[in-house]
């Protein structure tokens, strides 16, 4: 029927580090008036807690138990924070850790604990709860394959490894973290390898995901392309 409101979609955006998932997903959500959810922030928040408590990431049972007793909340930024580029505000057991979880050390720890099946089980259930009902853009590594395998639109976002490392390096520079581009490249490459090769829910393109390579596209163009695809999928 012509005047019936269009049903809200579930949009899954997966891809490697620095491919532009957070930036693009947030824009897509704003353009469609959808909820934006960054699943990686959850892995990062648990990683920060494990590092702070000196829990060995090798001790899978301890990390899983820690995940079960952790409360993570993702909230939309205030308009001022959004203008400044903030995507999700992240609260770990009630304390804001939005900026703390973005360090390179936390990223590495997150990708290590993301290999633990029990940790994934807890966080995937949280993500499914948070995104139920649709009208959501969720980004991560396994959203289209595991979290929302029935998502109406799945995007696998790619960019060349050099461009992805350069983008991440620029972000560290802006925050005053003095890492060399070689260090950032090595960090991104190590994480990619671990994410692609792990046994549980590896980073892989879902068979029905649209591959979008945004090496030579800016975030705005990429978001517009995804919104165009979303309109096509809407019944
Ligand atoms: O979430 P993910 O690690 O995939 O990437 P991101 O944090 O969204 O993007 C990393 C950086 O690349 C951000 O500073 C974006 O503004 C930038 N970016 C870009 O320059 N061009 C794009 N097409 C996408 C992202
Ligand atoms: O922003 P960036 O792409 O660098 O990383 P992120 O999305 O914040 O994710 C940090 C780490 O969490 C990744 O390297 C993955 O190991 C893990 N992760 C995952 O396993 N599954 C997800 N759905 C999201 C993140």
GROMACS .gro file of C-alpha atoms and ligand atoms in nm:
model
  285
    1UNK     CA    1   0.000   0.000   0.000
    2UNK     CA    2   0.125   0.338  -0.098
    3UNK     CA    3   0.097   0.535   0.225
    4UNK     CA    4   0.196   0.262   0.465
    5UNK     CA    5   0.505   0.357   0.670
    6UNK     CA    6   0.813   0.166   0.562
    7UNK     CA    7   0.922  -0.102   0.805
    8UNK     CA    8   1.253  -0.024   0.977
    9UNK     CA    9   1.548  -0.236   0.871
   10UNK     CA   10   1.830  -0.399   1.057
   11UNK     CA   11   2.155  -0.293   0.893
   12UNK     CA   12   2.474  -0.488   0.968
   13UNK     CA   13   2.811  -0.332   0.885
   14UNK     CA   14   3.119  -0.551   0.928
   15UNK     CA   15   3.479  -0.508   0.826
   16UNK     CA   16   3.840  -0.481   0.943
   17UNK     CA   17   3.991  -0.213   1.169
   18UNK     CA   18   3.995   0.136   1.021
   19UNK     CA   19   3.768   0.051   0.729
   20UNK     CA   20   3.532   0.328   0.840
   21UNK     CA   21   3.259   0.123   1.008
   22UNK     CA   22   3.193   0.353   1.306
   23UNK     CA   23   3.202   0.676   1.109
   24UNK     CA   24   2.990   0.544   0.825
   25UNK     CA   25   2.744   0.351   1.048
   26UNK     CA   26   2.684   0.657   1.263
   27UNK     CA   27   2.611   0.870   0.955
   28UNK     CA   28   2.378   0.609   0.808
   29UNK     CA   29   2.190   0.587   1.139
   30UNK     CA   30   2.157   0.967   1.154
   31UNK     CA   31   2.033   0.986   0.792
   32UNK     CA   32   1.770   0.715   0.852
   33UNK     CA   33   1.691   0.821   1.209
   34UNK     CA   34   1.797   0.474   1.331
   35UNK     CA   35   1.976   0.365   1.644
   36UNK     CA   36   2.353   0.329   1.603
   37UNK     CA   37   2.532   0.056   1.799
   38UNK     CA   38   2.907  -0.008   1.807
   39UNK     CA   39   2.957  -0.371   1.912
   40UNK     CA   40   3.337  -0.330   1.922
   41UNK     CA   41   3.298  -0.083   2.209
   42UNK     CA   42   3.165  -0.371   2.419
   43UNK     CA   43   3.473  -0.587   2.354
   44UNK     CA   44   3.691  -0.285   2.427
   45UNK     CA   45   3.510  -0.209   2.755
   46UNK     CA   46   3.557  -0.564   2.886
   47UNK     CA   47   3.923  -0.549   2.774
   48UNK     CA   48   3.977  -0.226   2.969
   49UNK     CA   49   3.830  -0.386   3.281
   50UNK     CA   50   4.050  -0.696   3.242
   51UNK     CA   51   4.362  -0.479   3.200
   52UNK     CA   52   4.272  -0.266   3.502
   53UNK     CA   53   4.223  -0.576   3.716
   54UNK     CA   54   4.537  -0.744   3.586
   55UNK     CA   55   4.341  -1.047   3.470
   56UNK     CA   56   4.544  -1.259   3.233
   57UNK     CA   57   4.383  -1.276   2.889
   58UNK     CA   58   4.512  -1.633   2.870
   59UNK     CA   59   4.282  -1.729   3.157
   60UNK     CA   60   3.968  -1.785   2.952
   61UNK     CA   61   3.747  -1.888   3.245
   62UNK     CA   62   3.840  -1.575   3.441
   63UNK     CA   63   3.779  -1.345   3.142
   64UNK     CA   64   3.445  -1.509   3.073
   65UNK     CA   65   3.341  -1.472   3.439
   66UNK     CA   66   3.448  -1.107   3.425
   67UNK     CA   67   3.234  -1.051   3.114
   68UNK     CA   68   2.930  -1.203   3.287
   69UNK     CA   69   2.959  -0.965   3.581
   70UNK     CA   70   3.012  -0.657   3.365
   71UNK     CA   71   2.748  -0.403   3.277
   72UNK     CA   72   2.805  -0.208   2.956
   73UNK     CA   73   2.582   0.067   2.831
   74UNK     CA   74   2.604   0.246   2.497
   75UNK     CA   75   2.441   0.588   2.485
   76UNK     CA   76   2.396   0.844   2.211
   77UNK     CA   77   2.632   1.144   2.239
   78UNK     CA   78   2.500   1.491   2.320
   79UNK     CA   79   2.462   1.714   2.008
   80UNK     CA   80   2.789   1.895   2.096
   81UNK     CA   81   2.976   1.567   2.134
   82UNK     CA   82   2.831   1.440   1.807
   83UNK     CA   83   2.955   1.755   1.630
   84UNK     CA   84   3.299   1.688   1.778
   85UNK     CA   85   3.293   1.342   1.615
   86UNK     CA   86   3.197   1.126   1.913
   87UNK     CA   87   3.000   0.819   1.806
   88UNK     CA   88   2.871   0.624   2.106
   89UNK     CA   89   2.927   0.711   2.472
   90UNK     CA   90   3.035   0.400   2.655
   91UNK     CA   91   2.969   0.327   3.024
   92UNK     CA   92   3.145   0.043   3.204
   93UNK     CA   93   2.971  -0.053   3.527
   94UNK     CA   94   2.826   0.297   3.538
   95UNK     CA   95   3.155   0.482   3.474
   96UNK     CA   96   3.214   0.662   3.143
   97UNK     CA   97   3.508   0.510   2.950
   98UNK     CA   98   3.431   0.658   2.606
   99UNK     CA   99   3.784   0.789   2.544
  100UNK     CA  100   3.980   0.538   2.754
  101UNK     CA  101   3.873   0.240   2.543
  102UNK     CA  102   4.020   0.393   2.223
  103UNK     CA  103   4.386   0.332   2.308
  104UNK     CA  104   4.595   0.096   2.103
  105UNK     CA  105   4.659  -0.125   2.410
  106UNK     CA  106   4.285  -0.170   2.469
  107UNK     CA  107   4.230  -0.249   2.099
  108UNK     CA  108   4.488  -0.529   2.113
  109UNK     CA  109   4.346  -0.670   2.437
  110UNK     CA  110   3.993  -0.655   2.290
  111UNK     CA  111   4.093  -0.861   1.989
  112UNK     CA  112   4.257  -1.118   2.218
  113UNK     CA  113   3.957  -1.167   2.442
  114UNK     CA  114   3.727  -1.165   2.138
  115UNK     CA  115   3.869  -1.510   2.055
  116UNK     CA  116   3.705  -1.658   2.369
  117UNK     CA  117   3.374  -1.830   2.287
  118UNK     CA  118   3.219  -1.764   2.630
  119UNK     CA  119   3.293  -1.392   2.606
  120UNK     CA  120   3.134  -1.372   2.262
  121UNK     CA  121   2.827  -1.561   2.381
  122UNK     CA  122   2.759  -1.303   2.653
  123UNK     CA  123   2.821  -0.999   2.433
  124UNK     CA  124   2.631  -1.134   2.132
  125UNK     CA  125   2.323  -1.188   2.355
  126UNK     CA  126   2.355  -0.826   2.477
  127UNK     CA  127   2.384  -0.700   2.118
  128UNK     CA  128   2.079  -0.897   2.007
  129UNK     CA  129   1.880  -0.752   2.295
  130UNK     CA  130   1.997  -0.399   2.218
  131UNK     CA  131   1.909  -0.426   1.848
  132UNK     CA  132   1.583  -0.615   1.868
  133UNK     CA  133   1.295  -0.455   1.684
  134UNK     CA  134   1.505  -0.319   1.398
  135UNK     CA  135   1.562   0.043   1.301
  136UNK     CA  136   1.922  -0.015   1.394
  137UNK     CA  137   2.265   0.008   1.235
  138UNK     CA  138   2.508  -0.218   1.419
  139UNK     CA  139   2.874  -0.248   1.325
  140UNK     CA  140   3.145  -0.497   1.417
  141UNK     CA  141   3.298  -0.816   1.284
  142UNK     CA  142   3.021  -1.079   1.308
  143UNK     CA  143   2.700  -0.875   1.291
  144UNK     CA  144   2.588  -1.009   0.953
  145UNK     CA  145   2.711  -1.363   1.019
  146UNK     CA  146   2.619  -1.427   1.384
  147UNK     CA  147   2.444  -1.141   1.566
  148UNK     CA  148   2.182  -1.058   1.302
  149UNK     CA  149   2.207  -1.326   1.032
  150UNK     CA  150   1.863  -1.217   0.906
  151UNK     CA  151   1.952  -0.848   0.874
  152UNK     CA  152   1.781  -0.702   0.565
  153UNK     CA  153   2.096  -0.519   0.461
  154UNK     CA  154   2.451  -0.639   0.522
  155UNK     CA  155   2.756  -0.442   0.424
  156UNK     CA  156   3.114  -0.566   0.431
  157UNK     CA  157   3.323  -0.251   0.442
  158UNK     CA  158   3.678  -0.270   0.314
  159UNK     CA  159   3.970  -0.034   0.248
  160UNK     CA  160   4.332  -0.105   0.167
  161UNK     CA  161   4.552  -0.195   0.470
  162UNK     CA  162   4.773   0.113   0.413
  163UNK     CA  163   4.477   0.350   0.404
  164UNK     CA  164   4.320   0.190   0.711
  165UNK     CA  165   4.642   0.223   0.911
  166UNK     CA  166   4.684   0.583   0.797
  167UNK     CA  167   4.330   0.670   0.907
  168UNK     CA  168   4.389   0.517   1.251
  169UNK     CA  169   4.727   0.691   1.279
  170UNK     CA  170   4.566   1.027   1.207
  171UNK     CA  171   4.318   0.968   1.489
  172UNK     CA  172   4.600   0.887   1.734
  173UNK     CA  173   4.785   1.200   1.618
  174UNK     CA  174   4.480   1.416   1.680
  175UNK     CA  175   4.458   1.280   2.034
  176UNK     CA  176   4.826   1.351   2.093
  177UNK     CA  177   4.926   0.983   2.103
  178UNK     CA  178   5.267   0.977   1.947
  179UNK     CA  179   5.276   0.648   1.761
  180UNK     CA  180   5.464   0.601   1.436
  181UNK     CA  181   5.269   0.498   1.130
  182UNK     CA  182   5.467   0.171   1.130
  183UNK     CA  183   5.352   0.096   1.486
  184UNK     CA  184   4.989   0.160   1.395
  185UNK     CA  185   5.020  -0.046   1.078
  186UNK     CA  186   5.162  -0.338   1.282
  187UNK     CA  187   4.882  -0.309   1.541
  188UNK     CA  188   4.608  -0.303   1.278
  189UNK     CA  189   4.766  -0.592   1.088
  190UNK     CA  190   4.803  -0.808   1.401
  191UNK     CA  191   4.441  -0.746   1.496
  192UNK     CA  192   4.315  -0.819   1.144
  193UNK     CA  193   4.502  -1.147   1.139
  194UNK     CA  194   4.367  -1.252   1.479
  195UNK     CA  195   4.012  -1.144   1.386
  196UNK     CA  196   4.018  -1.328   1.052
  197UNK     CA  197   4.183  -1.646   1.179
  198UNK     CA  198   4.005  -1.708   1.509
  199UNK     CA  199   3.791  -2.021   1.539
  200UNK     CA  200   3.480  -1.856   1.681
  201UNK     CA  201   3.296  -1.606   1.459
  202UNK     CA  202   3.594  -1.497   1.249
  203UNK     CA  203   3.580  -1.178   1.046
  204UNK     CA  204   3.441  -1.298   0.717
  205UNK     CA  205   3.205  -1.153   0.462
  206UNK     CA  206   2.857  -1.304   0.487
  207UNK     CA  207   2.756  -1.463   0.156
  208UNK     CA  208   2.474  -1.210   0.119
  209UNK     CA  209   2.672  -0.901   0.225
  210UNK     CA  210   2.741  -0.622  -0.022
  211UNK     CA  211   3.115  -0.558  -0.047
  212UNK     CA  212   3.188  -0.185  -0.032
  213UNK     CA  213   3.549  -0.078  -0.079
  214UNK     CA  214   3.585   0.280   0.044
  215UNK     CA  215   3.961   0.315  -0.003
  216UNK     CA  216   3.899   0.607  -0.236
  217UNK     CA  217   3.566   0.726  -0.097
  218UNK     CA  218   3.501   0.960   0.190
  219UNK     CA  219   3.270   0.871   0.478
  220UNK     CA  220   2.985   1.087   0.347
  221UNK     CA  221   2.983   0.923   0.003
  222UNK     CA  222   3.001   0.578   0.158
  223UNK     CA  223   2.709   0.652   0.391
  224UNK     CA  224   2.500   0.783   0.099
  225UNK     CA  225   2.563   0.463  -0.094
  226UNK     CA  226   2.449   0.251   0.201
  227UNK     CA  227   2.137   0.466   0.254
  228UNK     CA  228   2.057   0.420  -0.116
  229UNK     CA  229   2.085   0.041  -0.073
  230UNK     CA  230   1.870   0.061   0.243
  231UNK     CA  231   1.592   0.242   0.055
  232UNK     CA  232   1.602  -0.029  -0.211
  233UNK     CA  233   1.562  -0.302   0.053
  234UNK     CA  234   1.267  -0.135   0.224
  235UNK     CA  235   0.937  -0.292   0.146
  236LIG     O1  236   3.525   0.173   1.291
  236LIG     P1  237   3.644   0.149   1.203
  236LIG     O2  238   3.763   0.105   1.276
  236LIG     O3  239   3.612   0.058   1.088
  236LIG     O4  240   3.680   0.289   1.135
  236LIG     P2  241   3.645   0.438   1.181
  236LIG     O5  242   3.687   0.455   1.322
  236LIG     O6  243   3.504   0.469   1.147
  236LIG     O7  244   3.734   0.522   1.081
  236LIG     C1  245   3.872   0.546   1.104
  236LIG     C2  246   3.903   0.687   1.056
  236LIG     O8  247   3.894   0.689   0.913
  236LIG     C3  248   3.807   0.794   1.108
  236LIG     O9  249   3.883   0.904   1.151
  236LIG     C4  250   3.724   0.831   0.986
  236LIG    O10  251   3.688   0.967   0.985
  236LIG     C5  252   3.819   0.801   0.870
  236LIG     N1  253   3.749   0.763   0.746
  236LIG     C6  254   3.786   0.823   0.627
  236LIG    O11  255   3.875   0.908   0.627
  236LIG     N2  256   3.724   0.789   0.509
  236LIG     C7  257   3.628   0.696   0.505
  236LIG     N3  258   3.571   0.663   0.391
  236LIG     C8  259   3.591   0.631   0.626
  236LIG     C9  260   3.654   0.668   0.745
  237LIG     O1  261   3.726   0.033   1.558
  237LIG     P1  262   3.806  -0.088   1.521
  237LIG     O2  263   3.760  -0.148   1.392
  237LIG     O3  264   3.952  -0.066   1.526
  237LIG     O4  265   3.781  -0.197   1.634
  237LIG     P2  266   3.648  -0.225   1.713
  237LIG     O5  267   3.532  -0.241   1.621
  237LIG     O6  268   3.634  -0.127   1.823
  237LIG     O7  269   3.676  -0.370   1.773
  237LIG     C1  270   3.787  -0.398   1.861
  237LIG     C2  271   3.810  -0.549   1.857
  237LIG     O8  272   3.694  -0.615   1.910
  237LIG     C3  273   3.827  -0.607   1.718
  237LIG     O9  274   3.962  -0.609   1.674
  237LIG     C4  275   3.771  -0.748   1.732
  237LIG    O10  276   3.869  -0.838   1.777
  237LIG     C5  277   3.667  -0.735   1.841
  237LIG     N1  278   3.530  -0.736   1.787
  237LIG     C6  279   3.474  -0.859   1.757
  237LIG    O11  280   3.540  -0.961   1.769
  237LIG     N2  281   3.345  -0.866   1.716
  237LIG     C7  282   3.272  -0.755   1.699
  237LIG     N3  283   3.145  -0.765   1.660
  237LIG     C8  284   3.329  -0.628   1.725
  237LIG     C9  285   3.459  -0.622   1.768
   0.00000   0.00000   0.00000
